[in-house]
Amino acid sequence: MIIRCALLAGVLGLSTLSAQVTFERLLHAAEDNANWLTYSGGYRGWRYSSLEQVRRENAGRLRIKWVYQMATTQMVETTPLVIDGVMYVSEPPSNVVALDAATGRRYWRYQRSLPDRINVCCGQVNRGVAVLGDRVFVGTVDAHLVALDARTGAVLWDRAVADYRTGHAITVAPLAVKDMIVCGISGGEYGIRGFLDAYEAATGKRRWRFWTIPEPGQPGSQTWSGNAWKTGGGPTWVTGSYDAAQNLIIWGTGNPSPDWNGDSRPGDNLYTDSAIALDADTGKLNWYYQFVPHDVHDWDAVQVPVLVDDEWQGRPRKLVYWAHRNAFYYVLDRETGKFLFGKPFATQTWARGLEADGRPIRLPNIDPTPEGTYLWPGVQGATNWYSPSYNPLTKLFYLAVWENRSVYRKGEQEYSPGNRYIGSVPLIDLPEDPGHGAIRALNPKTGERVWEYRLQTKPWAGVLSTGGKLVFGGSDEGYLFALDAETGREVWRQNLGGIIRANPITYLNHGRQAIAIAAGNAIFTFELGE
Amino acid sequence: MLILLIAAAALPGQEAEVRNPRTSLADVAAGAKTFRSHCSPCHGLNGEGGRGPNLAAGRFYHGSSDADLLRNISTGIPGTEMPALFYNADRIWQIVAYIRSLSAAPAAPVGDPARGKALFSAKGCPQCHRVRGEGGRLGPDLTTIGESRAPAYLRQSLLDPDAVVLPPYWVVRFRDDSGRAHEGFLLNEDTYTVQFLDFQSRLHSMEKSGLQDYRVEKKSRMPSFRGALSDAALQDLVAYLSSLRSPGGSR
């Protein structure tokens, strides 16, 4: 027995977590290129790795290493994490598996038992897990946050974040910061009152909650009227970033509810469609910037904030780069939230431009009507939740873009708990006029397009850029591709036979650079062949 | 009471049929409203289908009884993207009433199906259209067209074939790098490749790079019968097409 225990410990020591994932380690996640420790690969939200084994000259030799198939009918939107040879992957709706990153063989699986009736606007999906210490954290579509033992998948605590019967759900990958797990909420199509929460990783106790819709009397409440704040939306369903030097959590918020009919909510509707910067210890609002005051087009600010320190007009400045669903690219000051610059990165027909403070100058006749209003960008925006990337070598900002329009229809809205509260139905795609997609590289200082890689269809996959000066992206057509980060020239592609609606990552497998991405119902990994 | 119980016991395995109690015109209108806000994102503004199936054909994959529809809307359909609706049964019955109204039998067309059938052959329709295995392959199979298309739609298709052309009948045209012209029905395409069926019924798949004058025309290959048929003949043809249904009736 003693011998068996010793053997077991030895095996575990070799194959799973050889080191705890400390906060210190997460602070340096972006430099730890053997691993992929957070949703965006580091707190600054760059989705960049300095790995350069796979380069423009040899990327044509990328070959599939292994495939992990999931049994699910839901879309797989997960970003895997890779920590010391173990890959942690969420499976929709709210399951988690730990895989051997070298073989794709499974160590354990956590299967969430879910109630029968769960409503998530856009599929029972999950975008990934967070890891802190020896624990894995997953949000669930029945709006719980669950802590799992990283070695066994055993449940350590399971906490209700909100009531799923009122349209709350968790699809976002949580973010581990200090000793806390920061977790957002979905439900902007169900009239929730949005929030961002922080929980103690050790106990599941809630440390703080920031309501994205202020209650009467609180700052910002003057931008609401009547009881609209109670069902005002403002979800937080895409993982934010962390500015360690300022101790600020910077996160995007989603649309006000109901989405396409603003009659019941006159005013700017703070803090919807905004970047919010919260004190990590208290959850108190430090600054905010609202991209779309009084949104009636569902143009959420659900993008990963890209935090960059660089020269701005001749002096060093802490910046946020943000390509928004509304088709404008923005630069914000990260110390104050002040708008510095904005410019369209895709076709848009709703704003003449931006005022000096960044407020959009709206064109006439852009609001949804019962008959329908045609506008660029479409309902799903010029970009959406899929991650952008910033590469410090090329100093370019990369993103997946949609070029299309929608007809926006306004309808009646009536709140009933747990049901859609959207104010009618926009036609999401015009079959005769589907538009197209692209991967674009922007100069983040000027917003100018440096190159474009055009796609037949509109992509739901994020991009990764690397020290090998490659940009990896994917498409609904099922292709994973590698582009020259400087020119956009395609250097490799592979048909994976399944829609890609996820973000790529890269890490080292026994010293060899590997790429991983979800496609169809599977995780695919790639390494250089001979 | 006792008699009722005995009567029920005499029918083992048969549940009393659940009937929709909310079928007035007002219920249909209320159901339409709920449908528009909750169901149409996937099933289309008029139930014609989209991300979710067509609900206007009167055929449902997960059961077609009133009880089936009530259950599927109330609790969702496991293993599919169909979610549950958090409404009381009355409100869901109204949705069922609306969905039923979409496939209510339209007034029978006025023409003579037998004369229409003769016209169908005489005008060369079978060159491209199949009916019960007989006919060509370049146009839609019409074996059950009467179930899925209303007479007005059929009439419009005969007079103005370009009005609605479904993607499998869009035509792609281009020249390859040797200058040779190609055309055919666009079956599929992506950023890099195109798959099409040429008008001699041969399948092709080609890389797009190097192709010139690549264009997709969303026009029908079918000639219009406007002016080519008398109104009476047109009605006969529509009556014939409307009569094309599966032998067992709708499922």
mmCIF file of C-alpha atoms in Angstrom, chain B residues 1-101:
data_model
loop_
_atom_site.group_PDB
_atom_site.id
_atom_site.type_symbol
_atom_site.label_atom_id
_atom_site.label_comp_id
_atom_site.label_asym_id
_atom_site.label_seq_id
_atom_site.Cartn_x
_atom_site.Cartn_y
_atom_site.Cartn_z
ATOM 1 C CA MET B 1 -68.276 8.151 -13.406
ATOM 2 C CA LEU B 2 -67.894 4.418 -13.212
ATOM 3 C CA ILE B 3 -68.864 4.082 -16.849
ATOM 4 C CA LEU B 4 -66.271 6.608 -17.869
ATOM 5 C CA LEU B 5 -63.568 4.731 -16.024
ATOM 6 C CA ILE B 6 -64.518 1.494 -17.702
ATOM 7 C CA ALA B 7 -64.522 3.169 -21.070
ATOM 8 C CA ALA B 8 -61.043 4.489 -20.446
ATOM 9 C CA ALA B 9 -59.850 1.102 -19.293
ATOM 10 C CA ALA B 10 -61.116 -0.447 -22.490
ATOM 11 C CA LEU B 11 -58.559 1.446 -24.499
ATOM 12 C CA PRO B 12 -55.217 0.288 -23.127
ATOM 13 C CA GLY B 13 -52.244 2.226 -24.413
ATOM 14 C CA GLN B 14 -54.342 4.979 -25.907
ATOM 15 C CA GLU B 15 -54.066 8.258 -24.116
ATOM 16 C CA ALA B 16 -56.986 10.587 -24.373
ATOM 17 C CA GLU B 17 -55.960 12.884 -27.199
ATOM 18 C CA VAL B 18 -54.913 16.284 -25.985
ATOM 19 C CA ARG B 19 -56.459 18.997 -28.098
ATOM 20 C CA ASN B 20 -55.397 22.608 -28.265
ATOM 21 C CA PRO B 21 -57.968 24.580 -26.234
ATOM 22 C CA ARG B 22 -56.829 27.946 -27.638
ATOM 23 C CA THR B 23 -57.587 28.076 -31.341
ATOM 24 C CA SER B 24 -59.653 31.242 -31.843
ATOM 25 C CA LEU B 25 -58.511 33.870 -34.317
ATOM 26 C CA ALA B 26 -57.499 35.999 -31.330
ATOM 27 C CA ASP B 27 -55.386 33.107 -30.053
ATOM 28 C CA VAL B 28 -53.735 32.737 -33.448
ATOM 29 C CA ALA B 29 -52.954 36.462 -33.469
ATOM 30 C CA ALA B 30 -51.532 36.329 -29.944
ATOM 31 C CA GLY B 31 -49.517 33.256 -30.867
ATOM 32 C CA ALA B 32 -48.151 35.041 -33.906
ATOM 33 C CA LYS B 33 -46.865 37.823 -31.666
ATOM 34 C CA THR B 34 -45.120 35.449 -29.330
ATOM 35 C CA PHE B 35 -43.792 33.480 -32.275
ATOM 36 C CA ARG B 36 -42.347 36.588 -33.840
ATOM 37 C CA SER B 37 -40.341 37.527 -30.798
ATOM 38 C CA HIS B 38 -39.319 34.076 -29.548
ATOM 39 C CA CYS B 39 -39.366 31.593 -32.394
ATOM 40 C CA SER B 40 -38.718 33.526 -35.584
ATOM 41 C CA PRO B 41 -34.974 34.093 -35.015
ATOM 42 C CA CYS B 42 -34.491 30.423 -35.902
ATOM 43 C CA HIS B 43 -37.731 29.403 -37.613
ATOM 44 C CA GLY B 44 -38.162 32.496 -39.793
ATOM 45 C CA LEU B 45 -40.558 35.408 -39.553
ATOM 46 C CA ASN B 46 -43.337 33.320 -41.102
ATOM 47 C CA GLY B 47 -42.225 29.932 -39.888
ATOM 48 C CA GLU B 48 -40.548 29.218 -43.190
ATOM 49 C CA GLY B 49 -37.429 27.933 -41.492
ATOM 50 C CA GLY B 50 -33.838 29.066 -41.243
ATOM 51 C CA ARG B 51 -31.461 27.872 -38.561
ATOM 52 C CA GLY B 52 -34.423 25.821 -37.335
ATOM 53 C CA PRO B 53 -36.804 23.730 -39.450
ATOM 54 C CA ASN B 54 -39.694 24.959 -41.574
ATOM 55 C CA LEU B 55 -42.820 24.946 -39.402
ATOM 56 C CA ALA B 56 -45.204 25.941 -42.168
ATOM 57 C CA ALA B 57 -45.384 22.572 -43.915
ATOM 58 C CA GLY B 58 -47.476 20.830 -41.268
ATOM 59 C CA ARG B 59 -44.761 18.209 -40.766
ATOM 60 C CA PHE B 60 -42.714 18.152 -37.592
ATOM 61 C CA TYR B 61 -39.686 16.011 -36.922
ATOM 62 C CA HIS B 62 -40.399 15.497 -33.234
ATOM 63 C CA GLY B 63 -44.086 14.667 -33.314
ATOM 64 C CA SER B 64 -47.009 16.416 -34.964
ATOM 65 C CA SER B 65 -49.817 16.032 -32.404
ATOM 66 C CA ASP B 66 -50.948 18.994 -30.355
ATOM 67 C CA ALA B 67 -49.450 17.329 -27.278
ATOM 68 C CA ASP B 68 -46.114 16.906 -29.064
ATOM 69 C CA LEU B 69 -46.013 20.552 -30.050
ATOM 70 C CA LEU B 70 -46.965 21.705 -26.551
ATOM 71 C CA ARG B 71 -44.233 19.564 -25.035
ATOM 72 C CA ASN B 72 -41.537 20.529 -27.497
ATOM 73 C CA ILE B 73 -42.189 24.239 -27.086
ATOM 74 C CA SER B 74 -42.538 24.037 -23.290
ATOM 75 C CA THR B 75 -39.478 21.957 -22.553
ATOM 76 C CA GLY B 76 -37.350 22.255 -25.652
ATOM 77 C CA ILE B 77 -35.969 19.308 -27.612
ATOM 78 C CA PRO B 78 -32.956 17.591 -26.065
ATOM 79 C CA GLY B 79 -30.032 17.101 -28.376
ATOM 80 C CA THR B 80 -31.058 20.014 -30.582
ATOM 81 C CA GLU B 81 -30.742 23.757 -30.333
ATOM 82 C CA MET B 82 -34.467 24.066 -29.586
ATOM 83 C CA PRO B 83 -34.768 25.778 -26.194
ATOM 84 C CA ALA B 84 -37.607 25.761 -23.691
ATOM 85 C CA LEU B 85 -40.054 28.655 -23.368
ATOM 86 C CA PHE B 86 -40.871 29.854 -19.893
ATOM 87 C CA TYR B 87 -44.577 30.522 -20.488
ATOM 88 C CA ASN B 88 -47.777 29.038 -19.128
ATOM 89 C CA ALA B 89 -49.573 26.414 -21.199
ATOM 90 C CA ASP B 90 -52.233 28.829 -22.476
ATOM 91 C CA ARG B 91 -49.670 31.053 -24.046
ATOM 92 C CA ILE B 92 -47.897 28.103 -25.628
ATOM 93 C CA TRP B 93 -51.199 26.750 -26.968
ATOM 94 C CA GLN B 94 -51.579 30.076 -28.764
ATOM 95 C CA ILE B 95 -48.222 29.512 -30.428
ATOM 96 C CA VAL B 96 -49.369 26.033 -31.440
ATOM 97 C CA ALA B 97 -52.527 27.587 -32.916
ATOM 98 C CA TYR B 98 -50.404 30.010 -34.899
ATOM 99 C CA ILE B 99 -48.081 27.279 -36.172
ATOM 100 C CA ARG B 100 -51.115 25.209 -37.229
ATOM 101 C CA SER B 101 -52.497 28.207 -39.096
#
